[in-house]
N, CA, C and O atoms as a Tinker XYZ file with bonds, in Angstrom:
   328  protein
     1  N     -2.826000   -6.003000   -4.544000    73     2
     2  CA    -3.469000   -4.889000   -4.116000    64     1     3
     3  C     -3.052000   -3.807000   -5.385000    63     2     4     5
     4  O     -1.909000   -3.506000   -5.729000    81     3
     5  N     -3.932000   -3.476000   -5.781000    73     3     6
     6  CA    -4.114000   -2.179000   -7.016000    64     5     7
     7  C     -4.158000   -0.686000   -6.475000    63     6     8     9
     8  O     -4.206000   -0.504000   -5.259000    81     7
     9  N     -4.144000    0.312000   -7.300000    73     7    10
    10  CA    -3.758000    1.820000   -6.883000    64     9    11
    11  C     -4.970000    2.052000   -6.457000    63    10    12    13
    12  O     -4.990000    2.747000   -5.441000    81    11
    13  N     -6.355000    1.609000   -7.002000    73    11    14
    14  CA    -7.567000    1.842000   -6.153000    64    13    15
    15  C     -7.665000    1.513000   -4.860000    63    14    16    17
    16  O     -8.069000    2.277000   -3.984000    81    15
    17  N     -7.243000    0.191000   -4.671000    73    15    18
    18  CA    -7.033000   -0.098000   -3.174000    64    17    19
    19  C     -6.521000    0.801000   -2.329000    63    18    20    21
    20  O     -7.035000    0.981000   -1.224000    81    19
    21  N     -5.576000    1.395000   -2.695000    73    19    22
    22  CA    -4.689000    2.496000   -1.939000    64    21    23
    23  C     -5.775000    3.727000   -1.857000    63    22    24    25
    24  O     -6.011000    4.350000   -0.822000    81    23
    25  N     -6.199000    3.892000   -2.730000    73    23    26
    26  CA    -7.076000    5.110000   -2.505000    64    25    27
    27  C     -8.377000    4.977000   -1.921000    63    26    28    29
    28  O     -9.101000    5.924000   -1.617000    81    27
    29  N     -8.646000    3.756000   -1.776000    73    27    30
    30  CA    -9.969000    3.305000   -1.057000    64    29    31
    31  C     -9.420000    3.479000    0.461000    63    30    32    33
    32  O    -10.155000    4.086000    1.240000    81    31
    33  N     -8.282000    3.030000    0.890000    73    31    34
    34  CA    -7.944000    3.139000    2.230000    64    33    35
    35  C     -7.537000    4.437000    2.453000    63    34    36    37
    36  O     -7.300000    4.517000    3.658000    81    35
    37  N     -7.352000    5.404000    1.959000    73    35    38
    38  CA    -7.060000    6.482000    2.115000    64    37    39
    39  C     -8.479000    7.384000    2.348000    63    38    40    41
    40  O     -8.520000    8.226000    3.245000    81    39
    41  N     -9.479000    7.166000    1.581000    73    39    42
    42  CA   -10.718000    7.298000    1.905000    64    41    43
    43  C    -11.308000    7.082000    2.834000    63    42    44    45
    44  O    -11.846000    7.930000    3.547000    81    43
    45  N    -11.312000    5.809000    3.004000    73    43    46
    46  CA   -12.043000    5.344000    4.774000    64    45    47
    47  C    -11.197000    6.063000    5.710000    63    46    48    49
    48  O    -11.805000    6.489000    6.692000    81    47
    49  N     -9.938000    6.311000    5.663000    73    47    50
    50  CA    -9.505000    6.823000    7.013000    64    49    51
    51  C     -9.733000    8.204000    6.783000    63    50    52    53
    52  O     -9.557000    8.770000    7.861000    81    51
    53  N    -10.000000    8.917000    6.015000    73    51    54
    54  CA   -10.415000   10.247000    5.869000    64    53    55
    55  C    -11.839000   10.353000    6.538000    63    54    56    57
    56  O    -12.283000   11.205000    7.308000    81    55
    57  N    -12.432000    9.192000    5.990000    73    55    58
    58  CA   -14.032000    9.502000    6.601000    64    57    59
    59  C    -14.424000    9.064000    7.649000    63    58    60    61
    60  O    -15.533000    9.240000    8.152000    81    59
    61  N    -13.210000    8.232000    8.212000    73    59    62
    62  CA   -13.345000    7.793000    9.777000    64    61    63
    63  C    -12.807000    8.469000   10.478000    63    62    64    65
    64  O    -13.140000    8.260000   11.645000    81    63
    65  N    -11.662000    9.687000   10.282000    73    63    66
    66  CA   -11.061000   10.427000   11.148000    64    65    67
    67  C    -10.880000   11.798000   10.272000    63    66    68    69
    68  O     -9.907000   12.226000    9.650000    81    67
    69  N    -12.147000   12.299000   10.459000    73    67    70
    70  CA   -12.276000   13.850000    9.435000    64    69    71
    71  C    -11.180000   14.672000    9.731000    63    70    72    73
    72  O    -10.316000   14.990000    8.914000    81    71
    73  N    -11.236000   15.118000   11.270000    73    71    74
    74  CA   -10.340000   15.951000   11.760000    64    73    75
    75  C     -9.124000   15.492000   11.641000    63    74    76    77
    76  O     -8.395000   16.329000   11.109000    81    75
    77  N     -8.603000   14.531000   11.905000    73    75    78
    78  CA    -7.127000   14.358000   11.570000    64    77    79
    79  C     -6.771000   14.525000   10.255000    63    78    80    81
    80  O     -5.585000   14.684000    9.966000    81    79
    81  N     -7.757000   14.511000    9.294000    73    79    82
    82  CA    -6.984000   14.192000    7.735000    64    81    83
    83  C     -7.298000   15.967000    7.537000    63    82    84    85
    84  O     -6.678000   16.618000    6.696000    81    83
    85  N     -8.138000   16.465000    8.266000    73    83    86
    86  CA    -8.375000   18.047000    7.780000    64    85    87
    87  C     -6.744000   18.622000    8.442000    63    86    88    89
    88  O     -5.839000   19.254000    7.897000    81    87
    89  N     -6.855000   18.213000    9.474000    73    87    90
    90  CA    -5.135000   18.965000    9.983000    64    89    91
    91  C     -3.925000   18.399000    9.356000    63    90    92    93
    92  O     -2.776000   18.829000    9.455000    81    91
    93  N     -4.362000   17.335000    8.672000    73    91    94
    94  CA    -3.036000   16.852000    7.829000    64    93    95
    95  C     -2.920000   17.636000    6.500000    63    94    96    97
    96  O     -1.856000   18.135000    6.132000    81    95
    97  N     -3.910000   17.705000    5.900000    73    95    98
    98  CA    -4.346000   18.367000    4.890000    64    97    99
    99  C     -3.952000   20.140000    5.015000    63    98   100   101
   100  O     -3.477000   20.708000    4.032000    81    99
   101  N     -4.136000   20.679000    5.943000    73    99   102
   102  CA    -3.716000   22.044000    6.293000    64   101   103
   103  C     -2.302000   22.066000    6.352000    63   102   104   105
   104  O     -1.761000   22.870000    5.593000    81   103
   105  N     -1.460000   21.261000    7.192000    73   103   106
   106  CA    -0.166000   21.037000    7.361000    64   105   107
   107  C      0.541000   21.008000    6.020000    63   106   108   109
   108  O      1.458000   21.784000    5.752000    81   107
   109  N      0.146000   20.217000    5.304000    73   107   110
   110  CA     0.569000   20.066000    4.052000    64   109   111
   111  C      0.502000   21.222000    3.145000    63   110   112   113
   112  O      1.501000   21.530000    2.494000    81   111
   113  N     -0.679000   21.938000    3.043000    73   111   114
   114  CA    -0.687000   23.228000    2.472000    64   113   115
   115  C     -0.120000   24.305000    2.950000    63   114   116   117
   116  O      0.312000   25.195000    2.216000    81   115
   117  N     -0.060000   24.337000    4.257000    73   115   118
   118  CA     1.047000   25.345000    4.675000    64   117   119
   119  C      2.506000   25.077000    4.306000    63   118   120   121
   120  O      3.195000   26.041000    3.972000    81   119
   121  N      3.140000   23.613000    4.343000    73   119   122
   122  CA     4.509000   23.387000    4.233000    64   121   123
   123  C      4.458000   23.697000    2.574000    63   122   124   125
   124  O      5.445000   24.282000    2.128000    81   123
   125  N      3.615000   23.424000    1.835000    73   123   126
   126  CA     3.643000   23.950000    0.361000    64   125   127
   127  C      3.839000   25.454000    0.223000    63   126   128   129
   128  O      4.589000   25.982000   -0.597000    81   127
   129  N      3.012000   26.143000    1.198000    73   127   130
   130  CA     3.089000   27.529000    0.640000    64   129   131
   131  C      4.367000   28.205000    1.636000    63   130   132   133
   132  O      4.852000   29.269000    1.253000    81   131
   133  N      4.746000   27.750000    2.549000    73   131   134
   134  CA     6.193000   28.186000    3.336000    64   133   135
   135  C      7.321000   27.784000    2.607000    63   134   136   137
   136  O      8.042000   28.614000    2.054000    81   135
   137  N      7.542000   26.521000    2.560000    73   135   138
   138  CA     8.684000   25.748000    1.940000    64   137   139
   139  C      8.430000   24.688000    0.908000    63   138   140   141
   140  O      8.346000   23.490000    1.178000    81   139
   141  N      8.317000   25.183000   -0.243000    73   139   142
   142  CA     8.326000   24.556000   -1.699000    64   141   143
   143  C      8.896000   23.391000   -1.534000    63   142   144   145
   144  O      8.384000   22.281000   -1.390000    81   143
   145  N     10.261000   23.798000   -1.572000    73   143   146
   146  CA    11.448000   22.845000   -1.788000    64   145   147
   147  C     11.391000   21.687000   -1.023000    63   146   148   149
   148  O     11.585000   20.636000   -1.634000    81   147
   149  N     11.130000   21.621000    0.389000    73   147   150
   150  CA    10.878000   20.968000    1.416000    64   149   151
   151  C      9.612000   20.100000    1.161000    63   150   152   153
   152  O      9.625000   18.874000    1.271000    81   151
   153  N      8.481000   20.851000    0.799000    73   151   154
   154  CA     7.146000   19.720000    0.163000    64   153   155
   155  C      7.451000   18.869000   -0.535000    63   154   156   157
   156  O      7.221000   17.671000   -0.371000    81   155
   157  N      8.320000   19.660000   -1.893000    73   155   158
   158  CA     8.445000   18.614000   -2.854000    64   157   159
   159  C      9.601000   17.411000   -2.554000    63   158   160   161
   160  O      9.639000   16.314000   -3.111000    81   159
   161  N     10.168000   17.720000   -1.925000    73   159   162
   162  CA    11.207000   16.508000   -1.190000    64   161   163
   163  C     10.206000   15.608000   -0.340000    63   162   164   165
   164  O     10.283000   14.380000   -0.305000    81   163
   165  N      9.517000   16.159000    0.155000    73   163   166
   166  CA     8.698000   15.336000    0.999000    64   165   167
   167  C      7.544000   14.470000    0.243000    63   166   168   169
   168  O      7.285000   13.325000    0.613000    81   167
   169  N      6.884000   15.083000   -0.818000    73   167   170
   170  CA     6.152000   14.416000   -1.754000    64   169   171
   171  C      6.709000   13.306000   -2.590000    63   170   172   173
   172  O      6.134000   12.277000   -2.948000    81   171
   173  N      7.999000   13.722000   -2.848000    73   171   174
   174  CA     8.720000   12.630000   -3.782000    64   173   175
   175  C      9.299000   11.489000   -2.898000    63   174   176   177
   176  O      9.545000   10.359000   -3.319000    81   175
   177  N      9.470000   11.882000   -1.729000    73   175   178
   178  CA    10.094000   10.533000   -0.607000    64   177   179
   179  C      8.820000    9.601000   -0.634000    63   178   180   181
   180  O      8.890000    8.427000   -0.996000    81   179
   181  N      7.483000   10.297000   -0.166000    73   179   182
   182  CA     6.315000    9.484000   -0.030000    64   181   183
   183  C      6.240000    8.783000   -1.274000    63   182   184   185
   184  O      6.481000    7.587000   -1.110000    81   183
   185  N      5.963000    9.133000   -2.606000    73   183   186
   186  CA     5.812000    8.495000   -3.587000    64   185   187
   187  C      6.593000    7.528000   -3.917000    63   186   188   189
   188  O      6.147000    6.566000   -4.542000    81   187
   189  N      8.012000    7.621000   -3.521000    73   187   190
   190  CA     9.169000    6.769000   -3.455000    64   189   191
   191  C      8.483000    5.499000   -2.864000    63   190   192   193
   192  O      8.099000    4.483000   -3.443000    81   191
   193  N      8.439000    5.852000   -1.523000    73   191   194
   194  CA     8.120000    4.825000   -0.690000    64   193   195
   195  C      7.031000    4.048000   -0.716000    63   194   196   197
   196  O      7.039000    2.839000   -0.484000    81   195
   197  N      5.760000    4.923000   -1.087000    73   195   198
   198  CA     4.556000    4.150000   -1.469000    64   197   199
   199  C      4.853000    3.142000   -2.962000    63   198   200   201
   200  O      4.366000    2.018000   -3.076000    81   199
   201  N      5.684000    3.754000   -3.972000    73   199   202
   202  CA     6.012000    2.660000   -4.755000    64   201   203
   203  C      6.517000    1.349000   -4.490000    63   202   204   205
   204  O      6.258000    0.344000   -5.153000    81   203
   205  N      7.365000    1.427000   -3.326000    73   203   206
   206  CA     8.392000    0.339000   -2.938000    64   205   207
   207  C      7.461000   -0.569000   -2.106000    63   206   208   209
   208  O      7.664000   -1.783000   -2.111000    81   207
   209  N      6.395000   -0.008000   -1.352000    73   207   210
   210  CA     5.539000   -0.575000   -0.537000    64   209   211
   211  C      4.496000   -1.438000   -1.469000    63   210   212   213
   212  O      4.108000   -2.575000   -1.201000    81   211
   213  N      4.116000   -0.650000   -2.638000    73   211   214
   214  CA     3.236000   -1.468000   -3.739000    64   213   215
   215  C      3.930000   -2.589000   -4.111000    63   214   216   217
   216  O      3.198000   -3.576000   -4.171000    81   215
   217  N      5.229000   -2.823000   -4.419000    73   215   218
   218  CA     5.896000   -3.874000   -5.054000    64   217   219
   219  C      6.368000   -4.818000   -4.095000    63   218   220   221
   220  O      6.602000   -5.944000   -4.533000    81   219
   221  N      6.592000   -4.569000   -2.669000    73   219   222
   222  CA     6.791000   -5.489000   -1.712000    64   221   223
   223  C      5.548000   -6.238000   -1.785000    63   222   224   225
   224  O      5.613000   -7.365000   -2.276000    81   223
   225  N      4.236000   -5.727000   -1.309000    73   223   226
   226  CA     2.843000   -6.292000   -1.059000    64   225   227
   227  C      2.490000   -7.257000   -2.623000    63   226   228   229
   228  O      2.183000   -8.449000   -2.626000    81   227
   229  N      2.599000   -6.581000   -3.575000    73   227   230
   230  CA     2.301000   -7.309000   -4.794000    64   229   231
   231  C      3.220000   -8.813000   -5.068000    63   230   232   233
   232  O      2.777000   -9.873000   -5.512000    81   231
   233  N      4.366000   -8.553000   -4.720000    73   231   234
   234  CA     5.179000   -9.779000   -4.862000    64   233   235
   235  C      5.092000  -10.569000   -3.703000    63   234   236   237
   236  O      5.300000  -11.761000   -3.931000    81   235
   237  N      4.845000  -10.279000   -2.499000    73   235   238
   238  CA     4.480000  -10.884000   -1.340000    64   237   239
   239  C      2.865000  -12.139000   -1.838000    63   238   240   241
   240  O      2.743000  -13.363000   -1.863000    81   239
   241  N      1.990000  -11.056000   -2.125000    73   239   242
   242  CA     0.575000  -11.760000   -2.660000    64   241   243
   243  C      0.772000  -12.606000   -3.802000    63   242   244   245
   244  O     -0.069000  -13.494000   -3.940000    81   243
   245  N      1.724000  -12.531000   -4.682000    73   243   246
   246  CA     2.085000  -13.546000   -5.446000    64   245   247
   247  C      2.682000  -14.754000   -5.301000    63   246   248   249
   248  O      2.454000  -15.785000   -5.935000    81   247
   249  N      3.576000  -14.538000   -4.301000    73   247   250
   250  CA     4.267000  -15.519000   -3.515000    64   249   251
   251  C      3.687000  -16.301000   -2.735000    63   250   252   253
   252  O      4.113000  -17.456000   -2.711000    81   251
   253  N      2.756000  -16.007000   -2.019000    73   251   254
   254  CA     2.014000  -16.509000   -0.921000    64   253   255
   255  C      0.791000  -17.358000   -1.719000    63   254   256   257
   256  O      0.305000  -18.395000   -1.268000    81   255
   257  N      0.374000  -16.708000   -3.023000    73   255   258
   258  CA    -0.732000  -17.778000   -4.056000    64   257   259
   259  C      0.136000  -18.646000   -4.518000    63   258   260   261
   260  O     -0.444000  -19.712000   -4.723000    81   259
   261  N      1.499000  -18.706000   -4.838000    73   259   262
   262  CA     2.089000  -19.466000   -5.669000    64   261   263
   263  C      2.412000  -20.649000   -4.762000    63   262   264   265
   264  O      2.525000  -21.779000   -5.236000    81   263
   265  N      2.583000  -20.361000   -3.268000    73   263   266
   266  CA     3.159000  -21.269000   -2.185000    64   265   267
   267  C      1.719000  -22.111000   -2.036000    63   266   268   269
   268  O      1.951000  -23.320000   -2.028000    81   267
   269  N      0.582000  -21.860000   -1.939000    73   267   270
   270  CA    -0.759000  -22.306000   -1.485000    64   269   271
   271  C     -0.831000  -23.229000   -2.856000    63   270   272   273
   272  O     -0.982000  -24.435000   -2.656000    81   271
   273  N     -0.755000  -22.861000   -3.988000    73   271   274
   274  CA    -1.033000  -23.656000   -5.255000    64   273   275
   275  C      0.240000  -24.740000   -5.068000    63   274   276   277
   276  O     -0.047000  -25.904000   -5.346000    81   275
   277  N      1.381000  -24.521000   -4.700000    73   275   278
   278  CA     2.211000  -25.495000   -4.546000    64   277   279
   279  C      2.042000  -26.659000   -3.510000    63   278   280   281
   280  O      2.401000  -27.815000   -3.733000    81   279
   281  N      1.412000  -26.190000   -2.265000    73   279   282
   282  CA     1.134000  -26.803000   -1.195000    64   281   283
   283  C     -0.061000  -27.796000   -1.728000    63   282   284   285
   284  O      0.070000  -28.988000   -1.452000    81   283
   285  N     -1.154000  -27.408000   -2.431000    73   283   286
   286  CA    -2.182000  -28.086000   -2.469000    64   285   287
   287  C     -1.688000  -29.227000   -3.794000    63   286   288   289
   288  O     -2.106000  -30.384000   -3.772000    81   287
   289  N     -0.848000  -28.777000   -4.809000    73   287   290
   290  CA    -0.463000  -29.897000   -5.602000    64   289   291
   291  C      0.509000  -31.088000   -4.884000    63   290   292   293
   292  O      0.714000  -32.144000   -5.483000    81   291
   293  N      0.923000  -30.896000   -3.928000    73   291   294
   294  CA     1.610000  -31.526000   -3.013000    64   293   295
   295  C      0.616000  -32.510000   -2.473000    63   294   296   297
   296  O      0.819000  -33.712000   -2.647000    81   295
   297  N     -0.416000  -32.097000   -1.848000    73   295   298
   298  CA    -1.359000  -32.836000   -0.985000    64   297   299
   299  C     -1.910000  -33.745000   -1.844000    63   298   300   301
   300  O     -2.060000  -34.925000   -1.528000    81   299
   301  N     -2.241000  -33.269000   -2.964000    73   299   302
   302  CA    -2.776000  -34.114000   -4.157000    64   301   303
   303  C     -1.919000  -35.284000   -4.679000    63   302   304   305
   304  O     -2.354000  -36.377000   -5.043000    81   303
   305  N     -0.990000  -34.996000   -4.665000    73   303   306
   306  CA     0.078000  -36.290000   -5.005000    64   305   307
   307  C      0.267000  -37.000000   -4.187000    63   306   308   309
   308  O      0.234000  -38.153000   -4.618000    81   307
   309  N      0.538000  -36.923000   -2.779000    73   307   310
   310  CA     0.589000  -37.447000   -1.735000    64   309   311
   311  C     -1.032000  -38.525000   -1.543000    63   310   312   313
   312  O     -0.908000  -39.713000   -1.245000    81   311
   313  N     -2.410000  -37.917000   -1.754000    73   311   314
   314  CA    -3.321000  -38.702000   -1.458000    64   313   315
   315  C     -3.434000  -39.609000   -2.608000    63   314   316   317
   316  O     -4.050000  -40.669000   -2.490000    81   315
   317  N     -2.827000  -39.229000   -3.817000    73   315   318
   318  CA    -2.869000  -40.365000   -4.903000    64   317   319
   319  C     -1.985000  -41.502000   -4.764000    63   318   320   321
   320  O     -2.308000  -42.618000   -5.173000    81   319
   321  N     -0.618000  -41.196000   -4.067000    73   319   322
   322  CA     0.067000  -42.364000   -3.862000    64   321   323
   323  C     -0.040000  -43.177000   -2.655000    63   322   324   325
   324  O      0.822000  -43.946000   -2.231000    81   323
   325  N     -1.311000  -42.904000   -2.086000    73   323   326
   326  CA    -1.758000  -43.783000   -0.527000    64   325   327
   327  C     -2.671000  -44.839000   -1.103000    63   326   328
   328  O     -3.203000  -45.666000   -0.362000    81   327
């Protein structure tokens, strides 16, 4: 999954739940106005966790594709041995 996939997820969520998206945006703006240090900390933590999530999903998808390829190779070898 690439970065545009994450953006698509957020946009589709905001389109399907507009009230919740507006409330979350207002809470973030209020947090930015009242406590900028806390907002920056929350923002950095969110970006860090999103990066870790991206790495895990990209590694998992690569591993599952490789596993499927190995299984199909093994099936071809067993079929040719029969």
